[in-house]
Amino acid sequence: MSNVPSELKYVASHEWLRLEDDGTITVGITDHAQDALGDIVYVELPDVGDTVAVDDEVAVVESVKAASDVYAPITGEVVAINEALEDEPEVINTDPYGDGWMYRIKPDNVDDYEALLSAEEYQADL
């Protein structure tokens, strides 16, 4: 059974989102996704300043099993990336909702966040 924190939002393509106090949104891949990928060995992140739209390919996660695209769950500007993943991509396996976050977006419309899947809705899709 995958860990699905109730305070986060989700998309069906297995990204999680957390609305921060400053209005930015932190994005990562879910516990289910990291478990399905297996041991993660490389992460390609977007550049700070990139403008992304919903469903754009913004990152790549490579594991010993496969490479998987990570899609933008919301439209906005990338304002930060988790540079620590360049040296330790395996952190996504051990802490997908904490130190394994991937990037932060300043959303064009923060109301889009509320329309994403709740933990219960995401878990029902697994």
mmCIF file of C-alpha atoms in Angstrom:
data_model
loop_
_atom_site.group_PDB
_atom_site.id
_atom_site.type_symbol
_atom_site.label_atom_id
_atom_site.label_comp_id
_atom_site.label_asym_id
_atom_site.label_seq_id
_atom_site.Cartn_x
_atom_site.Cartn_y
_atom_site.Cartn_z
ATOM 1 C CA MET A 1 0.000 0.000 0.000
ATOM 2 C CA SER A 2 1.421 3.345 -1.091
ATOM 3 C CA ASN A 3 1.783 6.320 1.209
ATOM 4 C CA VAL A 4 -0.646 9.076 0.075
ATOM 5 C CA PRO A 5 -0.500 12.084 2.451
ATOM 6 C CA SER A 6 -3.942 13.648 2.850
ATOM 7 C CA GLU A 7 -2.699 17.270 2.859
ATOM 8 C CA LEU A 8 -1.335 17.113 -0.717
ATOM 9 C CA LYS A 9 -2.956 17.298 -4.168
ATOM 10 C CA TYR A 10 -2.297 14.781 -6.952
ATOM 11 C CA VAL A 11 -2.608 14.163 -10.675
ATOM 12 C CA ALA A 12 -3.286 10.815 -12.312
ATOM 13 C CA SER A 13 0.203 10.791 -13.870
ATOM 14 C CA HIS A 14 1.555 10.321 -10.297
ATOM 15 C CA GLU A 15 2.863 13.776 -9.422
ATOM 16 C CA TRP A 16 2.060 15.295 -6.028
ATOM 17 C CA LEU A 17 1.708 19.018 -5.261
ATOM 18 C CA ARG A 18 1.912 21.085 -2.086
ATOM 19 C CA LEU A 19 0.767 24.732 -1.888
ATOM 20 C CA GLU A 20 3.372 26.691 0.071
ATOM 21 C CA ASP A 21 2.720 29.749 2.258
ATOM 22 C CA ASP A 22 4.307 32.035 -0.348
ATOM 23 C CA GLY A 23 1.862 30.883 -3.060
ATOM 24 C CA THR A 24 4.353 28.671 -4.897
ATOM 25 C CA ILE A 25 3.640 24.996 -5.473
ATOM 26 C CA THR A 26 6.152 22.234 -4.756
ATOM 27 C CA VAL A 27 6.031 19.225 -7.110
ATOM 28 C CA GLY A 28 7.402 15.697 -6.840
ATOM 29 C CA ILE A 29 6.494 12.147 -7.805
ATOM 30 C CA THR A 30 4.368 9.991 -5.548
ATOM 31 C CA ASP A 31 5.409 7.079 -3.390
ATOM 32 C CA HIS A 32 3.525 4.807 -5.794
ATOM 33 C CA ALA A 33 5.512 6.169 -8.766
ATOM 34 C CA GLN A 34 8.920 5.838 -7.106
ATOM 35 C CA ASP A 35 8.056 2.311 -5.976
ATOM 36 C CA ALA A 36 6.995 1.321 -9.503
ATOM 37 C CA LEU A 37 10.189 2.794 -11.004
ATOM 38 C CA GLY A 38 12.523 1.044 -8.571
ATOM 39 C CA ASP A 39 15.973 2.388 -7.700
ATOM 40 C CA ILE A 40 16.256 5.902 -9.153
ATOM 41 C CA VAL A 41 19.689 6.639 -10.614
ATOM 42 C CA TYR A 42 19.277 9.973 -12.453
ATOM 43 C CA VAL A 43 16.956 12.980 -12.512
ATOM 44 C CA GLU A 44 16.786 15.669 -15.196
ATOM 45 C CA LEU A 45 15.080 18.779 -13.845
ATOM 46 C CA PRO A 46 13.674 21.864 -15.609
ATOM 47 C CA ASP A 47 15.547 25.161 -15.547
ATOM 48 C CA VAL A 48 14.568 27.931 -13.159
ATOM 49 C CA GLY A 49 12.673 30.484 -15.210
ATOM 50 C CA ASP A 50 11.091 27.925 -17.550
ATOM 51 C CA THR A 51 7.433 28.566 -18.291
ATOM 52 C CA VAL A 52 5.422 25.337 -18.332
ATOM 53 C CA ALA A 53 1.849 24.433 -19.234
ATOM 54 C CA VAL A 54 -0.288 21.558 -17.985
ATOM 55 C CA ASP A 55 0.910 18.231 -19.409
ATOM 56 C CA ASP A 56 4.255 19.605 -20.666
ATOM 57 C CA GLU A 57 7.175 17.216 -20.157
ATOM 58 C CA VAL A 58 9.280 19.061 -17.583
ATOM 59 C CA ALA A 59 11.576 16.446 -16.070
ATOM 60 C CA VAL A 60 12.849 12.899 -16.522
ATOM 61 C CA VAL A 61 13.391 10.285 -13.831
ATOM 62 C CA GLU A 62 15.611 7.326 -14.696
ATOM 63 C CA SER A 63 15.709 4.150 -12.672
ATOM 64 C CA VAL A 64 17.355 0.785 -13.069
ATOM 65 C CA LYS A 65 14.104 -0.349 -14.741
ATOM 66 C CA ALA A 66 13.178 2.540 -17.064
ATOM 67 C CA ALA A 67 13.126 6.260 -17.769
ATOM 68 C CA SER A 68 9.900 8.125 -17.109
ATOM 69 C CA ASP A 69 8.781 11.620 -18.089
ATOM 70 C CA VAL A 70 7.395 13.906 -15.415
ATOM 71 C CA TYR A 71 4.585 16.181 -16.592
ATOM 72 C CA ALA A 72 3.656 19.659 -15.419
ATOM 73 C CA PRO A 73 0.503 19.346 -13.326
ATOM 74 C CA ILE A 74 -0.169 23.084 -13.427
ATOM 75 C CA THR A 75 0.693 26.083 -15.617
ATOM 76 C CA GLY A 76 3.264 28.554 -14.367
ATOM 77 C CA GLU A 77 6.931 29.468 -14.029
ATOM 78 C CA VAL A 78 9.557 27.212 -12.469
ATOM 79 C CA VAL A 79 11.006 29.235 -9.578
ATOM 80 C CA ALA A 80 13.233 26.610 -7.891
ATOM 81 C CA ILE A 81 14.653 23.152 -8.462
ATOM 82 C CA ASN A 82 15.962 20.607 -5.965
ATOM 83 C CA GLU A 83 19.637 20.687 -6.932
ATOM 84 C CA ALA A 84 20.453 18.047 -4.290
ATOM 85 C CA LEU A 85 18.836 15.449 -6.573
ATOM 86 C CA GLU A 86 21.682 15.874 -9.084
ATOM 87 C CA ASP A 87 24.074 14.183 -6.626
ATOM 88 C CA GLU A 88 21.561 12.016 -4.761
ATOM 89 C CA PRO A 89 18.604 11.114 -7.011
ATOM 90 C CA GLU A 90 17.879 8.106 -4.790
ATOM 91 C CA VAL A 91 16.421 10.513 -2.203
ATOM 92 C CA ILE A 92 13.206 10.297 -4.226
ATOM 93 C CA ASN A 93 13.030 6.609 -3.249
ATOM 94 C CA THR A 94 13.588 7.249 0.454
ATOM 95 C CA ASP A 95 11.660 10.526 0.953
ATOM 96 C CA PRO A 96 9.383 11.269 -2.042
ATOM 97 C CA TYR A 97 7.247 13.828 -0.163
ATOM 98 C CA GLY A 98 10.093 15.543 1.714
ATOM 99 C CA ASP A 99 13.697 15.897 0.563
ATOM 100 C CA GLY A 100 12.756 14.188 -2.717
ATOM 101 C CA TRP A 101 10.743 17.163 -4.026
ATOM 102 C CA MET A 102 11.699 18.062 -7.602
ATOM 103 C CA TYR A 103 10.771 21.676 -8.433
ATOM 104 C CA ARG A 104 8.586 24.625 -7.435
ATOM 105 C CA ILE A 105 6.195 26.516 -9.690
ATOM 106 C CA LYS A 106 4.689 29.974 -9.347
ATOM 107 C CA PRO A 107 1.232 29.140 -10.756
ATOM 108 C CA ASP A 108 -0.496 31.388 -13.275
ATOM 109 C CA ASN A 109 -3.749 30.679 -11.431
ATOM 110 C CA VAL A 110 -3.577 29.242 -7.912
ATOM 111 C CA ASP A 111 -7.235 28.196 -8.201
ATOM 112 C CA ASP A 112 -6.085 25.453 -10.604
ATOM 113 C CA TYR A 113 -4.446 23.782 -7.590
ATOM 114 C CA GLU A 114 -7.790 23.265 -5.867
ATOM 115 C CA ALA A 115 -9.166 21.446 -8.925
ATOM 116 C CA LEU A 116 -6.527 18.677 -8.699
ATOM 117 C CA LEU A 117 -7.163 15.243 -7.170
ATOM 118 C CA SER A 118 -7.504 14.849 -3.414
ATOM 119 C CA ALA A 119 -5.606 12.060 -1.669
ATOM 120 C CA GLU A 120 -8.768 9.947 -1.605
ATOM 121 C CA GLU A 121 -9.429 10.483 -5.317
ATOM 122 C CA TYR A 122 -5.820 9.680 -6.239
ATOM 123 C CA GLN A 123 -5.769 6.569 -4.076
ATOM 124 C CA ALA A 124 -8.990 5.363 -5.698
ATOM 125 C CA ASP A 125 -7.204 5.530 -9.086
ATOM 126 C CA LEU A 126 -4.279 3.334 -7.968
#
